[in-house]
mmCIF file of C-alpha atoms in Angstrom:
data_model
loop_
_atom_site.group_PDB
_atom_site.id
_atom_site.type_symbol
_atom_site.label_atom_id
_atom_site.label_comp_id
_atom_site.label_asym_id
_atom_site.label_seq_id
_atom_site.Cartn_x
_atom_site.Cartn_y
_atom_site.Cartn_z
ATOM 1 C CA MET A 660 0.011 0.307 -0.008
ATOM 2 C CA ASN A 661 2.856 2.143 0.700
ATOM 3 C CA LEU A 662 4.051 1.710 -3.098
ATOM 4 C CA VAL A 663 0.501 2.513 -4.043
ATOM 5 C CA GLU A 664 0.052 5.651 -1.947
ATOM 6 C CA ARG A 665 3.219 7.078 -3.949
ATOM 7 C CA ARG A 666 0.982 7.383 -7.258
ATOM 8 C CA ILE A 667 -2.522 7.552 -6.152
ATOM 9 C CA SER A 668 -4.341 9.694 -3.061
ATOM 10 C CA ASP A 669 -7.658 9.468 -3.940
ATOM 11 C CA PRO A 670 -8.580 7.586 -0.489
ATOM 12 C CA ARG A 671 -11.828 6.143 -1.911
ATOM 13 C CA VAL A 672 -9.750 4.041 -4.264
ATOM 14 C CA LEU A 673 -7.097 3.066 -1.914
ATOM 15 C CA ARG A 674 -9.456 2.036 0.361
ATOM 16 C CA LEU A 675 -11.234 0.177 -2.238
ATOM 17 C CA ILE A 676 -7.541 -1.745 -2.753
ATOM 18 C CA ARG A 677 -7.083 -2.100 0.882
ATOM 19 C CA ASP A 678 -10.764 -3.955 1.080
ATOM 20 C CA TRP A 679 -9.601 -6.166 -1.895
ATOM 21 C CA LEU A 680 -5.991 -6.887 -0.038
ATOM 22 C CA LYS A 681 -8.228 -8.086 3.233
ATOM 23 C CA ALA A 682 -11.389 -10.110 1.003
ATOM 24 C CA GLY A 683 -11.193 -13.946 1.269
ATOM 25 C CA VAL A 684 -11.386 -16.699 -1.514
ATOM 26 C CA LEU A 685 -14.572 -18.753 -2.337
ATOM 27 C CA ASP A 686 -13.750 -21.953 -3.226
ATOM 28 C CA GLN A 687 -15.664 -24.480 -4.212
ATOM 29 C CA GLY A 688 -18.489 -22.881 -1.899
ATOM 30 C CA THR A 689 -16.388 -22.665 1.353
ATOM 31 C CA PHE A 690 -15.350 -19.454 2.303
ATOM 32 C CA HIS A 691 -11.734 -18.747 3.322
ATOM 33 C CA ALA A 692 -10.225 -15.796 5.308
ATOM 34 C CA PRO A 693 -7.238 -14.288 4.461
ATOM 35 C CA ASP A 694 -4.450 -14.836 6.647
ATOM 36 C CA GLY A 695 -2.843 -11.348 6.565
ATOM 37 C CA THR A 696 0.016 -11.786 4.429
ATOM 38 C CA GLY A 697 -0.014 -11.571 0.358
ATOM 39 C CA ARG A 698 -2.919 -10.968 -2.054
ATOM 40 C CA PRO A 699 -5.918 -13.291 -2.615
ATOM 41 C CA GLN A 700 -4.869 -16.034 -5.659
ATOM 42 C CA GLY A 701 -6.968 -15.269 -8.264
ATOM 43 C CA GLY A 702 -8.168 -11.803 -7.377
ATOM 44 C CA VAL A 703 -9.016 -9.484 -10.545
ATOM 45 C CA ILE A 704 -6.985 -6.486 -9.102
ATOM 46 C CA SER A 705 -3.750 -9.032 -7.846
ATOM 47 C CA PRO A 706 -1.491 -9.205 -10.601
ATOM 48 C CA LEU A 707 -1.619 -5.573 -10.661
ATOM 49 C CA LEU A 708 -0.798 -5.622 -7.328
ATOM 50 C CA ALA A 709 1.963 -7.843 -7.856
ATOM 51 C CA ASN A 710 3.621 -6.472 -10.346
ATOM 52 C CA ILE A 711 3.164 -2.970 -8.592
ATOM 53 C CA TYR A 712 4.987 -4.496 -5.579
ATOM 54 C CA LEU A 713 7.767 -6.470 -8.071
ATOM 55 C CA HIS A 714 8.391 -3.348 -9.459
ATOM 56 C CA SER A 715 10.856 -2.135 -6.727
ATOM 57 C CA PHE A 716 12.936 -5.586 -7.390
ATOM 58 C CA ASP A 717 12.964 -4.645 -11.043
ATOM 59 C CA LYS A 718 14.958 -1.187 -9.653
ATOM 60 C CA MET A 719 16.977 -3.373 -7.337
ATOM 61 C CA PHE A 720 18.051 -5.279 -10.359
ATOM 62 C CA ALA A 721 18.686 -2.265 -12.476
ATOM 63 C CA LEU A 722 20.746 -0.409 -9.595
ATOM 64 C CA SER A 723 22.931 -3.797 -8.494
ATOM 65 C CA GLY A 724 25.257 -4.091 -11.314
ATOM 66 C CA ILE A 725 24.884 -7.197 -12.478
ATOM 67 C CA ARG A 726 25.794 -7.681 -16.045
ATOM 68 C CA GLY A 727 23.198 -9.552 -17.056
ATOM 69 C CA THR A 728 19.502 -9.054 -18.424
ATOM 70 C CA LEU A 729 16.209 -9.408 -16.457
ATOM 71 C CA VAL A 730 13.376 -10.862 -18.054
ATOM 72 C CA ARG A 731 10.177 -10.718 -16.143
ATOM 73 C CA TYR A 732 6.630 -11.865 -16.528
ATOM 74 C CA ALA A 733 4.630 -11.014 -13.262
ATOM 75 C CA ASP A 734 6.343 -14.158 -10.543
ATOM 76 C CA ASP A 735 8.239 -15.594 -13.396
ATOM 77 C CA LEU A 736 11.518 -14.178 -14.177
ATOM 78 C CA VAL A 737 14.462 -15.515 -16.328
ATOM 79 C CA ILE A 738 18.032 -13.515 -15.467
ATOM 80 C CA LEU A 739 20.105 -14.109 -18.703
ATOM 81 C CA LEU A 740 24.725 -14.155 -18.078
ATOM 82 C CA HIS A 741 27.583 -14.631 -19.570
ATOM 83 C CA GLU A 742 29.166 -16.059 -16.043
ATOM 84 C CA GLY A 743 28.660 -15.906 -12.208
ATOM 85 C CA GLY A 744 24.958 -17.563 -11.911
ATOM 86 C CA ARG A 745 25.644 -19.029 -8.469
ATOM 87 C CA ARG A 746 26.928 -15.427 -7.176
ATOM 88 C CA VAL A 747 24.340 -13.254 -9.023
ATOM 89 C CA LEU A 748 21.587 -16.348 -7.754
ATOM 90 C CA GLY A 749 22.771 -15.120 -4.106
ATOM 91 C CA LYS A 750 22.073 -11.478 -4.775
ATOM 92 C CA ILE A 751 18.997 -12.209 -6.111
ATOM 93 C CA ARG A 752 17.471 -13.987 -3.085
ATOM 94 C CA ARG A 753 18.991 -11.085 -0.645
ATOM 95 C CA MET A 754 16.858 -8.647 -3.069
ATOM 96 C CA LEU A 755 13.655 -10.872 -2.688
ATOM 97 C CA ASN A 756 14.115 -11.085 1.284
ATOM 98 C CA ARG A 757 14.481 -7.661 1.152
ATOM 99 C CA LEU A 758 10.772 -7.845 0.358
ATOM 100 C CA GLY A 759 9.722 -10.235 1.754
ATOM 101 C CA LEU A 760 9.592 -12.765 -1.077
ATOM 102 C CA GLU A 761 11.198 -15.903 -1.623
ATOM 103 C CA LEU A 762 12.097 -17.759 -4.697
ATOM 104 C CA HIS A 763 10.579 -21.281 -5.169
ATOM 105 C CA ASP A 764 13.387 -23.702 -5.044
ATOM 106 C CA GLY A 765 11.671 -26.640 -6.752
ATOM 107 C CA LYS A 766 11.111 -24.026 -9.896
ATOM 108 C CA THR A 767 14.730 -22.246 -9.485
ATOM 109 C CA ARG A 768 17.899 -23.524 -11.472
ATOM 110 C CA ILE A 769 20.959 -22.502 -13.533
ATOM 111 C CA ALA A 770 20.702 -23.457 -16.765
ATOM 112 C CA ASP A 771 23.065 -23.916 -19.987
ATOM 113 C CA VAL A 772 21.368 -22.324 -22.493
ATOM 114 C CA ARG A 773 23.161 -24.563 -25.098
ATOM 115 C CA LYS A 774 20.851 -27.501 -23.259
ATOM 116 C CA GLY A 775 17.607 -25.380 -23.030
ATOM 117 C CA PHE A 776 15.209 -24.061 -20.586
ATOM 118 C CA ASP A 777 11.358 -23.812 -20.525
ATOM 119 C CA PHE A 778 10.041 -20.488 -19.778
ATOM 120 C CA LEU A 779 6.379 -19.619 -20.253
ATOM 121 C CA GLY A 780 5.225 -22.796 -21.930
ATOM 122 C CA VAL A 781 8.161 -21.959 -24.188
ATOM 123 C CA HIS A 782 11.570 -23.853 -24.555
ATOM 124 C CA PHE A 783 14.560 -21.759 -25.692
ATOM 125 C CA ARG A 784 17.401 -23.403 -26.765
ATOM 126 C CA LEU A 785 20.962 -21.676 -28.213
ATOM 127 C CA SER A 786 21.859 -23.852 -31.080
ATOM 128 C CA PRO A 787 24.397 -23.611 -33.936
ATOM 129 C CA VAL A 788 23.244 -22.579 -37.639
ATOM 130 C CA LYS A 789 24.757 -23.727 -40.568
ATOM 131 C CA LYS A 790 25.816 -21.226 -43.441
ATOM 132 C CA GLN A 791 26.710 -22.224 -46.498
ATOM 133 C CA GLY A 792 27.864 -25.532 -45.640
ATOM 134 C CA SER A 793 29.313 -24.978 -42.583
ATOM 135 C CA TRP A 794 28.562 -24.133 -39.045
ATOM 136 C CA LEU A 795 29.206 -20.412 -38.516
ATOM 137 C CA LYS A 796 27.329 -19.165 -35.418
ATOM 138 C CA GLU A 797 24.695 -20.049 -32.909
ATOM 139 C CA SER A 798 21.584 -18.561 -32.597
ATOM 140 C CA CYS A 799 18.325 -18.784 -29.974
ATOM 141 C CA ARG A 800 15.654 -21.478 -31.318
ATOM 142 C CA VAL A 801 12.288 -21.772 -29.559
ATOM 143 C CA TRP A 802 9.355 -24.556 -29.674
ATOM 144 C CA PRO A 803 6.615 -24.877 -27.028
ATOM 145 C CA SER A 804 7.766 -26.544 -24.312
ATOM 146 C CA ASP A 805 6.785 -30.123 -23.335
ATOM 147 C CA LYS A 806 4.882 -29.152 -20.386
ATOM 148 C CA SER A 807 2.864 -27.244 -22.809
ATOM 149 C CA TYR A 808 1.831 -29.943 -24.834
ATOM 150 C CA SER A 809 1.171 -32.017 -21.692
ATOM 151 C CA ARG A 810 -0.708 -29.160 -19.987
ATOM 152 C CA ILE A 811 -2.700 -28.707 -23.546
ATOM 153 C CA LYS A 812 -3.565 -32.275 -23.797
ATOM 154 C CA GLU A 813 -4.766 -32.610 -20.101
ATOM 155 C CA LYS A 814 -7.093 -29.533 -20.857
ATOM 156 C CA ILE A 815 -8.817 -31.129 -24.113
ATOM 157 C CA ARG A 816 -8.994 -34.471 -22.022
ATOM 158 C CA GLN A 817 -10.994 -32.827 -18.995
ATOM 159 C CA GLN A 818 -13.648 -30.475 -21.135
ATOM 160 C CA VAL A 819 -14.584 -33.774 -22.894
ATOM 161 C CA GLY A 820 -14.835 -35.819 -20.108
ATOM 162 C CA ARG A 821 -17.860 -37.931 -19.821
ATOM 163 C CA ARG A 822 -20.349 -35.006 -20.615
ATOM 164 C CA TYR A 823 -22.289 -37.522 -22.827
ATOM 165 C CA SER A 824 -25.598 -34.949 -22.622
ATOM 166 C CA LEU A 825 -23.194 -32.792 -25.005
ATOM 167 C CA SER A 826 -24.066 -33.337 -29.114
ATOM 168 C CA LEU A 827 -20.813 -33.656 -30.903
ATOM 169 C CA GLU A 828 -21.477 -29.887 -32.395
ATOM 170 C CA GLU A 829 -21.858 -28.522 -29.169
ATOM 171 C CA MET A 830 -18.641 -30.667 -27.839
ATOM 172 C CA VAL A 831 -16.466 -29.394 -31.299
ATOM 173 C CA ALA A 832 -17.612 -25.357 -30.117
ATOM 174 C CA GLU A 833 -16.507 -25.945 -26.907
ATOM 175 C CA LEU A 834 -13.320 -27.370 -28.017
ATOM 176 C CA ASN A 835 -12.317 -24.882 -30.423
ATOM 177 C CA PRO A 836 -11.621 -21.610 -28.373
ATOM 178 C CA ILE A 837 -9.478 -24.078 -26.456
ATOM 179 C CA ILE A 838 -7.522 -24.856 -29.849
ATOM 180 C CA ARG A 839 -7.020 -21.646 -31.165
ATOM 181 C CA GLY A 840 -5.632 -20.064 -27.917
ATOM 182 C CA TRP A 841 -3.077 -22.676 -27.804
ATOM 183 C CA ASN A 842 -2.299 -21.864 -31.594
ATOM 184 C CA ASN A 843 -2.707 -17.773 -31.036
ATOM 185 C CA TYR A 844 -0.094 -18.525 -28.190
ATOM 186 C CA HIS A 845 2.463 -20.227 -29.949
ATOM 187 C CA THR A 846 1.676 -18.315 -33.391
ATOM 188 C CA ARG A 847 5.180 -16.409 -33.598
ATOM 189 C CA ILE A 848 7.226 -19.919 -33.217
ATOM 190 C CA ARG A 849 7.197 -23.070 -35.274
ATOM 191 C CA PRO A 850 5.769 -26.165 -33.265
ATOM 192 C CA SER A 851 7.256 -29.664 -34.547
ATOM 193 C CA GLY A 852 4.421 -30.887 -37.465
ATOM 194 C CA LYS A 853 4.854 -34.797 -36.198
ATOM 195 C CA ARG A 854 4.149 -33.118 -32.475
ATOM 196 C CA LEU A 855 1.224 -31.073 -34.470
ATOM 197 C CA ARG A 856 -0.241 -34.153 -35.678
ATOM 198 C CA LYS A 857 -0.089 -35.918 -32.638
ATOM 199 C CA LEU A 858 -2.031 -33.289 -30.873
ATOM 200 C CA ASN A 859 -4.501 -33.232 -33.888
ATOM 201 C CA GLY A 860 -4.925 -37.214 -33.292
ATOM 202 C CA PHE A 861 -5.295 -36.807 -29.723
ATOM 203 C CA VAL A 862 -8.592 -34.896 -29.942
ATOM 204 C CA TRP A 863 -9.942 -37.437 -33.307
ATOM 205 C CA GLU A 864 -9.023 -40.053 -30.397
ATOM 206 C CA ARG A 865 -10.779 -38.193 -27.224
ATOM 207 C CA LEU A 866 -14.133 -37.792 -29.961
ATOM 208 C CA ARG A 867 -14.395 -41.154 -30.794
ATOM 209 C CA ILE A 868 -14.185 -42.434 -27.282
ATOM 210 C CA PHE A 869 -16.588 -39.813 -26.248
ATOM 211 C CA LEU A 870 -18.832 -41.038 -28.955
ATOM 212 C CA LYS A 871 -18.466 -44.607 -28.283
ATOM 213 C CA ARG A 872 -19.621 -44.196 -25.398
ATOM 214 C CA LYS A 873 -22.235 -41.768 -25.629
ATOM 215 C CA HIS A 874 -24.097 -44.301 -28.180
ATOM 216 C CA SER A 875 -22.712 -47.253 -26.004
ATOM 217 C CA ASP A 876 -21.687 -47.759 -30.072
ATOM 218 C CA PRO A 877 -20.032 -51.648 -31.286
ATOM 219 C CA THR A 878 -18.072 -49.876 -33.629
ATOM 220 C CA ARG A 879 -15.409 -48.281 -31.528
ATOM 221 C CA GLY A 880 -16.956 -44.935 -32.579
ATOM 222 C CA SER A 881 -15.178 -44.532 -35.237
ATOM 223 C CA ARG A 882 -17.365 -44.569 -37.969
ATOM 224 C CA ARG A 883 -19.335 -41.592 -36.555
ATOM 225 C CA ILE A 884 -16.465 -39.452 -37.530
ATOM 226 C CA ARG A 885 -15.371 -40.565 -40.413
ATOM 227 C CA ASN A 886 -15.930 -39.010 -43.879
ATOM 228 C CA LYS A 887 -14.563 -35.927 -42.470
ATOM 229 C CA ILE A 888 -17.330 -34.602 -40.612
ATOM 230 C CA LEU A 889 -15.041 -32.950 -38.001
ATOM 231 C CA VAL A 890 -14.070 -30.910 -40.573
ATOM 232 C CA GLU A 891 -17.626 -29.984 -42.150
ATOM 233 C CA LEU A 892 -18.612 -29.171 -37.994
ATOM 234 C CA GLY A 893 -15.529 -26.533 -38.162
ATOM 235 C CA LEU A 894 -13.659 -28.148 -35.671
ATOM 236 C CA CYS A 895 -10.422 -26.276 -35.571
ATOM 237 C CA ARG A 896 -6.828 -27.847 -35.752
ATOM 238 C CA PHE A 897 -3.844 -27.610 -34.188
ATOM 239 C CA GLY A 898 -1.122 -25.511 -36.324
#
């Protein structure tokens, strides 16, 4: 609130933000009162307040003299360095401790960019580039991370679920925004064609199982989605 008050003086706005911070969370019908620290996870203003708070960390990093590049998105961050990873990691911990924050040990590591690392669902790796028959330089390559593939498959699996009251048309209409969202997120990188084909095959298989169980189909549901019926219904494809 001290940081917010540096930019906002209207007492009505400040009171509203304080109320947001004190608000509890309703999870599946159960109310959880705040414990007095942090901010309510999932609150509409929580991402903004987190960025306001972590802006102090950005300034500390800029003044630290660390010869590296900080890339931060909300509470996820990567620091790009040529050397001194362990030393810098210790400095980062001390900076965050000044703000009452800690790094998540299970998600924090020093990575060799030539072996690659994941950030925000994307895998980054420094690889040699071949030019005119010889390897001359290195370039950063990017593609969807393994976790990104796993998450989208799990999201599709849960969306289809056992909702046998829905028609195939209704199920396609619900899956399309999920597929489009994944495509749009990765639109600037080139996912592997082989893995995209596997994703599309996974969607086809989930719909086949859905129809088989919905209609107790002895043909395993295959005949109900043949002859490009999914294309005719407008099912989006990965890629």
